[in-house]
Short mmCIF file of C-alpha atoms in Angstrom, two decimals:
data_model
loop_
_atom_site.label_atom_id
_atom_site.label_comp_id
_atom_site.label_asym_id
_atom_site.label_seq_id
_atom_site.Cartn_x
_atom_site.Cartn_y
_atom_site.Cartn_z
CA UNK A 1379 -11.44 3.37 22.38
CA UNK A 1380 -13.48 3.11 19.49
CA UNK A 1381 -13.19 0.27 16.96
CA UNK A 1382 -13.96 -0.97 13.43
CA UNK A 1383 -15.47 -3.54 11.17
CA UNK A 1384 -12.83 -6.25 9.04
CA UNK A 1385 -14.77 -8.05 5.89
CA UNK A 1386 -12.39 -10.69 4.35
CA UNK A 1387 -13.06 -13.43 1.73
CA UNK A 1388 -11.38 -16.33 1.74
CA UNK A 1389 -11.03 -18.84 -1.21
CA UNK A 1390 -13.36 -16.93 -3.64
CA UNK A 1391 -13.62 -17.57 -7.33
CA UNK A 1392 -11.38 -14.44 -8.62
CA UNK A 1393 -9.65 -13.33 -4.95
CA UNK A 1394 -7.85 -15.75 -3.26
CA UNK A 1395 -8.03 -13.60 0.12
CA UNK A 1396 -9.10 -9.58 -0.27
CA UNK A 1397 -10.01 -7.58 2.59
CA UNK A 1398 -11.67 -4.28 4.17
CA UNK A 1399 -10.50 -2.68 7.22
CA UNK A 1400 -12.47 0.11 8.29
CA UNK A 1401 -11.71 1.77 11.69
CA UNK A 1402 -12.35 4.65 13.93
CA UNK A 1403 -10.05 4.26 17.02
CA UNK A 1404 -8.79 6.54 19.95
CA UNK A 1405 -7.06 6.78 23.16
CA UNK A 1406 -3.21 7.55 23.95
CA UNK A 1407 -0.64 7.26 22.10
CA UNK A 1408 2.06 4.71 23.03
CA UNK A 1409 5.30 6.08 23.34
CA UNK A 1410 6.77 3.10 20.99
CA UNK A 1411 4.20 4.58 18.56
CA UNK A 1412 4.78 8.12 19.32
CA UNK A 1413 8.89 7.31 18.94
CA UNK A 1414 8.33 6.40 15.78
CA UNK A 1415 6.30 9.44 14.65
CA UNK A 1416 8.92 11.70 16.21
CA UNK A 1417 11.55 9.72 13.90
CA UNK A 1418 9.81 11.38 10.76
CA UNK A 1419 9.79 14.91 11.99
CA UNK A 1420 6.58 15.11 13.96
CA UNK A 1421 7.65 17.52 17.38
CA UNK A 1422 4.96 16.20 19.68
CA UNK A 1423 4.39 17.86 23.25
CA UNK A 1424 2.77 15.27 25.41
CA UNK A 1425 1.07 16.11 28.78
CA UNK A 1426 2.67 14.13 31.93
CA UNK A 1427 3.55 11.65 28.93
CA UNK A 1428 0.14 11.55 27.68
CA UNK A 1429 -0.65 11.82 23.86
CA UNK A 1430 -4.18 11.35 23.21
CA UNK A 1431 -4.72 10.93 19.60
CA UNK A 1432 -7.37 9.76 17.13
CA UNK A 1433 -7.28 8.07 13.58
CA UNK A 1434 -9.95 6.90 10.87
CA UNK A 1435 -9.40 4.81 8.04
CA UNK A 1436 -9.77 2.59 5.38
CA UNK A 1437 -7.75 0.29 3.64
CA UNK A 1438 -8.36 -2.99 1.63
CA UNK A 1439 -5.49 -5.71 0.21
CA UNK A 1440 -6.79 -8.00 -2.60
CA UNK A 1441 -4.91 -10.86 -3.47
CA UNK A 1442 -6.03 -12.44 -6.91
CA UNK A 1443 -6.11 -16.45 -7.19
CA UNK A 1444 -5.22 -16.23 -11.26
CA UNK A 1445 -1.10 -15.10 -11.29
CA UNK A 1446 -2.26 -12.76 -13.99
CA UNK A 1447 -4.09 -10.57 -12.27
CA UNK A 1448 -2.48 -8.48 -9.80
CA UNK A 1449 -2.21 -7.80 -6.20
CA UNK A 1450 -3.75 -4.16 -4.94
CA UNK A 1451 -3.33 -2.62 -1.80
CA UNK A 1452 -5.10 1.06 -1.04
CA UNK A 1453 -5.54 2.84 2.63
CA UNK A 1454 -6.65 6.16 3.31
CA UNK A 1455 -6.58 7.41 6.95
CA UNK A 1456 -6.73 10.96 9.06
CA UNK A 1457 -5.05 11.08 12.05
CA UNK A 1458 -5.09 13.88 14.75
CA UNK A 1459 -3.22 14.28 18.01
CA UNK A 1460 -3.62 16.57 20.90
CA UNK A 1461 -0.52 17.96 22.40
CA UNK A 1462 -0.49 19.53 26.29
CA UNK A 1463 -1.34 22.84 25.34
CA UNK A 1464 -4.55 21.75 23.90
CA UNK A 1465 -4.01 22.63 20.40
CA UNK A 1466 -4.90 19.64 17.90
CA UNK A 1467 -1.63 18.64 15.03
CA UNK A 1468 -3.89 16.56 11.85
CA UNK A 1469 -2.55 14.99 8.71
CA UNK A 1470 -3.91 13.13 6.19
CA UNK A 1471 -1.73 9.93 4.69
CA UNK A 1472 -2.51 6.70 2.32
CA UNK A 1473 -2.16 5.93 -1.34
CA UNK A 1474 -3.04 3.21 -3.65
CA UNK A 1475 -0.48 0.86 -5.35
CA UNK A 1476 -0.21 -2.12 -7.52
CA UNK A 1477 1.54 -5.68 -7.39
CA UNK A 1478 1.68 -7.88 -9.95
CA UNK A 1479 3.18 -11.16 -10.87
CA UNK A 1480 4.10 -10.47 -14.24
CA UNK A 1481 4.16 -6.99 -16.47
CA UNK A 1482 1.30 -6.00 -18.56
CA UNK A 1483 2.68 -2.69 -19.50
CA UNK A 1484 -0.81 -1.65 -21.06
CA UNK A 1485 -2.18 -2.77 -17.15
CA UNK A 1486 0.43 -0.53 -15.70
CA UNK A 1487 -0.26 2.36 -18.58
CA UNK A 1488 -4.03 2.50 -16.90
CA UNK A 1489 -3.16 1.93 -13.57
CA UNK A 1490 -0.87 4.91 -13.16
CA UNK A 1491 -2.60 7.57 -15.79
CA UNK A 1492 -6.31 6.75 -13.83
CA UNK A 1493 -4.58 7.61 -10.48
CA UNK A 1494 -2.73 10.43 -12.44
CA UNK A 1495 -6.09 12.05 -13.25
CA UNK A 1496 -7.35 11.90 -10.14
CA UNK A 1497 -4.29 14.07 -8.41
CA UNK A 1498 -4.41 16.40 -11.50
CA UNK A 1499 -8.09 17.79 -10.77
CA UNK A 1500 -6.09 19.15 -7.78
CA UNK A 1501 -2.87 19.66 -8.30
CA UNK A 1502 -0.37 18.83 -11.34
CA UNK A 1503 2.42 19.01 -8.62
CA UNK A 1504 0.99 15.97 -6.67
CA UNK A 1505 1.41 12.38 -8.99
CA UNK A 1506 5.12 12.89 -9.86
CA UNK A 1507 5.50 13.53 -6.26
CA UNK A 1508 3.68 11.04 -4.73
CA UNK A 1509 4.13 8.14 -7.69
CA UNK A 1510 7.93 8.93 -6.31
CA UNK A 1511 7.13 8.39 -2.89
CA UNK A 1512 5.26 5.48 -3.42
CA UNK A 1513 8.29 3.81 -5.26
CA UNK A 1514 10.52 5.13 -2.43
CA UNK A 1515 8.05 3.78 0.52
CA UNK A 1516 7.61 0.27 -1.28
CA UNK A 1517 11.30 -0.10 -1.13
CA UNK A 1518 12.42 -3.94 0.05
CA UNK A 1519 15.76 -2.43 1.32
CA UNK A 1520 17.32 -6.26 2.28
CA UNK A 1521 16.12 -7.28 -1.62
CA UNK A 1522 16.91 -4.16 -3.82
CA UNK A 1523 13.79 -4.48 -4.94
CA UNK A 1524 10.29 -2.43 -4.50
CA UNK A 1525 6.99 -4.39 -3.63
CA UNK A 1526 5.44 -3.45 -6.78
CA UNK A 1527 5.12 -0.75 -9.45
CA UNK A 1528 3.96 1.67 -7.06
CA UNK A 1529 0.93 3.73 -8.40
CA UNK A 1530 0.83 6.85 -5.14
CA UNK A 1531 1.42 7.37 -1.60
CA UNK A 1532 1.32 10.36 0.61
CA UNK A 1533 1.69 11.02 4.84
CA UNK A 1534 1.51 13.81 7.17
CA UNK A 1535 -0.19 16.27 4.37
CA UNK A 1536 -2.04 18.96 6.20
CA UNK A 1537 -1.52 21.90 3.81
CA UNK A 1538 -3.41 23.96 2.37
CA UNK A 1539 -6.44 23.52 4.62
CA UNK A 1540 -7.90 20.07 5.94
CA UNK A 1541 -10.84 20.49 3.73
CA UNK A 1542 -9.07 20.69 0.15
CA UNK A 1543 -6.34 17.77 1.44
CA UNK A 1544 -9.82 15.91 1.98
CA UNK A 1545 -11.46 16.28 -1.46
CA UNK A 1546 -8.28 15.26 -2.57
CA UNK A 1547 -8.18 11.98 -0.28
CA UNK A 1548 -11.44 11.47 -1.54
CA UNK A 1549 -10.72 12.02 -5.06
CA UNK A 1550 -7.67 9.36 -4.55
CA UNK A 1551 -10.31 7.21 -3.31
CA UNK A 1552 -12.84 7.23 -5.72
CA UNK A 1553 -9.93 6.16 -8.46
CA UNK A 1554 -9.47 2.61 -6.69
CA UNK A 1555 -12.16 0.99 -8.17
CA UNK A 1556 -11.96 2.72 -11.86
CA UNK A 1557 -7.83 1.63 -11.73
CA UNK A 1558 -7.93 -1.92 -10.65
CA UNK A 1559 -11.29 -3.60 -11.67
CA UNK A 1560 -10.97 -3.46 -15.50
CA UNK A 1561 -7.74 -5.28 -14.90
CA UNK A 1562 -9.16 -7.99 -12.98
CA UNK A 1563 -11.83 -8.36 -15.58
CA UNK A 1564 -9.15 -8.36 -18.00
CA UNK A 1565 -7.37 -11.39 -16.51
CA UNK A 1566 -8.96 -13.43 -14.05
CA UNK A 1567 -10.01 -15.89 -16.39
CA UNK A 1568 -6.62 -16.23 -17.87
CA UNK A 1569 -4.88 -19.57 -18.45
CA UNK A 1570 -1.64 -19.95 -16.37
CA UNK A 1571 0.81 -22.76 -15.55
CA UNK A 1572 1.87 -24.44 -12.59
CA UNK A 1573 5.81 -22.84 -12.81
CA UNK A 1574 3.65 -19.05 -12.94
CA UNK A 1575 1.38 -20.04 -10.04
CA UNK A 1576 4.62 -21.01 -8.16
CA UNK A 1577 6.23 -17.83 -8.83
CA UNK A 1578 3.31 -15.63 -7.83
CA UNK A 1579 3.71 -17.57 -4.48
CA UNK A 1580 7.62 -16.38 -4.65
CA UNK A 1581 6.53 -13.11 -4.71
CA UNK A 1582 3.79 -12.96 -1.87
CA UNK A 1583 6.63 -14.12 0.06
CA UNK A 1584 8.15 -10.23 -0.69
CA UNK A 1585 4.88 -9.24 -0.06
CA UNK A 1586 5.10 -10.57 3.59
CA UNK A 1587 8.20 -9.48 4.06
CA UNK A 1588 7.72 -5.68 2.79
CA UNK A 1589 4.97 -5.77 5.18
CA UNK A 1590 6.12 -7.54 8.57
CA UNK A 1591 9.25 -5.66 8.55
CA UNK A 1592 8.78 -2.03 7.26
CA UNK A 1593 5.13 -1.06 6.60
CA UNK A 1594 4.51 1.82 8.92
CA UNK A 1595 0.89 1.37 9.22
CA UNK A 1596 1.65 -2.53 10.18
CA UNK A 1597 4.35 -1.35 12.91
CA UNK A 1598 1.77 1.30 14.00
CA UNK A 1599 -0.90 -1.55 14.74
CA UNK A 1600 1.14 -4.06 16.61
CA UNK A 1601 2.63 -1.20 18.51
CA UNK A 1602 -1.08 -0.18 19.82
CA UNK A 1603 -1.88 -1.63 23.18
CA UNK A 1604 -5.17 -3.67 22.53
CA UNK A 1605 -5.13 -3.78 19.04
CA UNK A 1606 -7.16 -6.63 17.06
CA UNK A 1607 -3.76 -8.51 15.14
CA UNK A 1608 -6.38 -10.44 12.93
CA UNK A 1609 -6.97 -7.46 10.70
CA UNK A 1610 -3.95 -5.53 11.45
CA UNK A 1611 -2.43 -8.87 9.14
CA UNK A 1612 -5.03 -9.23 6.88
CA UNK A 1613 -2.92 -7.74 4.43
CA UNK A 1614 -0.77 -10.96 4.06
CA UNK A 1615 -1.55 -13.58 1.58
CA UNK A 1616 -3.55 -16.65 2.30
CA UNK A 1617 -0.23 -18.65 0.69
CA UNK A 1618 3.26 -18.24 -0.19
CA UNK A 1619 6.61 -19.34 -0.75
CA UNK A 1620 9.84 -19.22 0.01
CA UNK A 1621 12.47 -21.00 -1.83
CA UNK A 1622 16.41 -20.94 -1.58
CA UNK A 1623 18.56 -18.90 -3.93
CA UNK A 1624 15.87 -18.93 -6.04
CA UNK A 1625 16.53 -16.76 -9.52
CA UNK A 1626 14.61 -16.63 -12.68
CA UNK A 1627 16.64 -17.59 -15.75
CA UNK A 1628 17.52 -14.24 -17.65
CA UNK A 1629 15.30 -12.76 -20.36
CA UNK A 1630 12.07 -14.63 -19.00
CA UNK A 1631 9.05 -12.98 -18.32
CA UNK A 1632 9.88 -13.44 -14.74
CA UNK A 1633 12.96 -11.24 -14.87
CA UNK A 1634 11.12 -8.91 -16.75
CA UNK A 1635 9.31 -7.83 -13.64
CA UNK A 1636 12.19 -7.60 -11.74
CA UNK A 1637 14.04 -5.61 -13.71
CA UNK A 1638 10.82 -3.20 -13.34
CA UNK A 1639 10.99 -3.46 -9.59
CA UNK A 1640 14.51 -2.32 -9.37
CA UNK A 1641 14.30 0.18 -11.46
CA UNK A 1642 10.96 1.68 -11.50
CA UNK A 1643 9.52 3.54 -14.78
CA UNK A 1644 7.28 6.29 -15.76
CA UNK A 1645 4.23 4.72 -17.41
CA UNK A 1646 2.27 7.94 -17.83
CA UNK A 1647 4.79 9.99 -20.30
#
């Protein structure tokens, strides 16, 4: 049941593809999907089998033409489930995070310290904790490597009370634009080469696989019986690349970035 609406571009001046998915769905919970929420520590009593179950989001991937400026994902969803006695488990999840092709350190700097504010009108507790879980989530186990440089991410938070983990969601949200536009303003009418356009299409290709193999929100999707795949993918990029054994010759800008993506840093202290 329910729905939602997907806006993409496609081919735009400054975004190569971006996109908006907002939905409101519900119905029951598969029990491929309700596996893999019992695999994280969720104890869900379903009725005769039966989990019904709701979930609201929104979520947006923008994927810049110009190499320099970079990727940005950000979702923020509710979800709620009703077990057999009636009584109603909800959590909150999402986060905001950043990809780019090569480091700006001062782009990184304002990326992490605007998100940083926004977690600090609520708790000082919650960006070390969440930057860290972002840089643990993004993790490309087969490659080493983590999508990006993180910024936050957060699931199954439903303490203190659903209203307070909702200002904060909504203070999270309110940060996307504030942390990412100024950069794209920054850059997107930055001169690049054809050898950095290539490797921006090198890493998409991560980008794809990060998402097709281990984003939860990606497995949740396909694992939902009548589920629209167009905008459960509209995360991936409208190109990419894949190219054998390829590795960036040492002390170039490109293995700058990697270095950063195996070992993420603190950009805030």
């Amino acid at each position: 049941g329910g729905g939602g609406i997907s806006c993409v571009l496609q081919d735009g001046e400054v975004f190569e593809k971006a996109g908006v998915n907002v939905s409101v769905v519900f119905g029951l919970l598969s029990e491929e999907a309700a596996r893999q929420m019992r695999s994280r520590g969720k104890s869900l009593k379903a009725k005769d089998g039966k989990l019904p179950f709701c979930a609201m989001g929104v979520s947006s991937v923008i994927h810049p033409k110009n190499p320099h400026v970079p990727t940005m994902h950000f979702n923020y969803r509710y979800f709620e489930i009703e077990e057999a006695d009636g009584t109603k488990q909800w959590w909150f999840g999402g986060g905001t995070d950043l990809t780019p092709t090569y480091l700006n350190e001062e782009d990184a700097v304002h990326f992490h310290k605007t998100l940083k504010e926004a977690c600090d009108k609520h708790d000082l507790k919650l960006y070390p904790k969440y930057k860290k879980w972002c840089d643990d989530y993004f993790f490309i186990k087969h490659r080493g490597e983590r999508r990006g440089i993180g910024g936050i991410f957060f699931d199954d938070v439903d303490s203190p009370s659903k209203e307070e983990v909702f200002q904060f969601v909504k203070s999270c949200a309110k940060a996307v634009v504030p942390c990412y536009i100024p950069i794209v303003k920054k850059h997107c009418h930055d001169s690049f080469t054809p050898e950095e356009k290539l490797w921006q299409q090198l890493r998409r290709g991560r980008y794809v696989e990060f998402n097709l193999l281990y984003d939860r929100g990606t497995k949740f999707g396909l694992l939902t019986p009548g589920s629209r795949i167009e905008s459960i993918l509209m995360s991936l990029p409208l190109t990419a690349r894949w190219e054998y054994m390829h590795t960036p010759p040492e002390s170039s800008k490109e293995a700058e970035i990697l270095e950063v993506l195996r070992n993420p840093k603190d950009w805030v202290h």
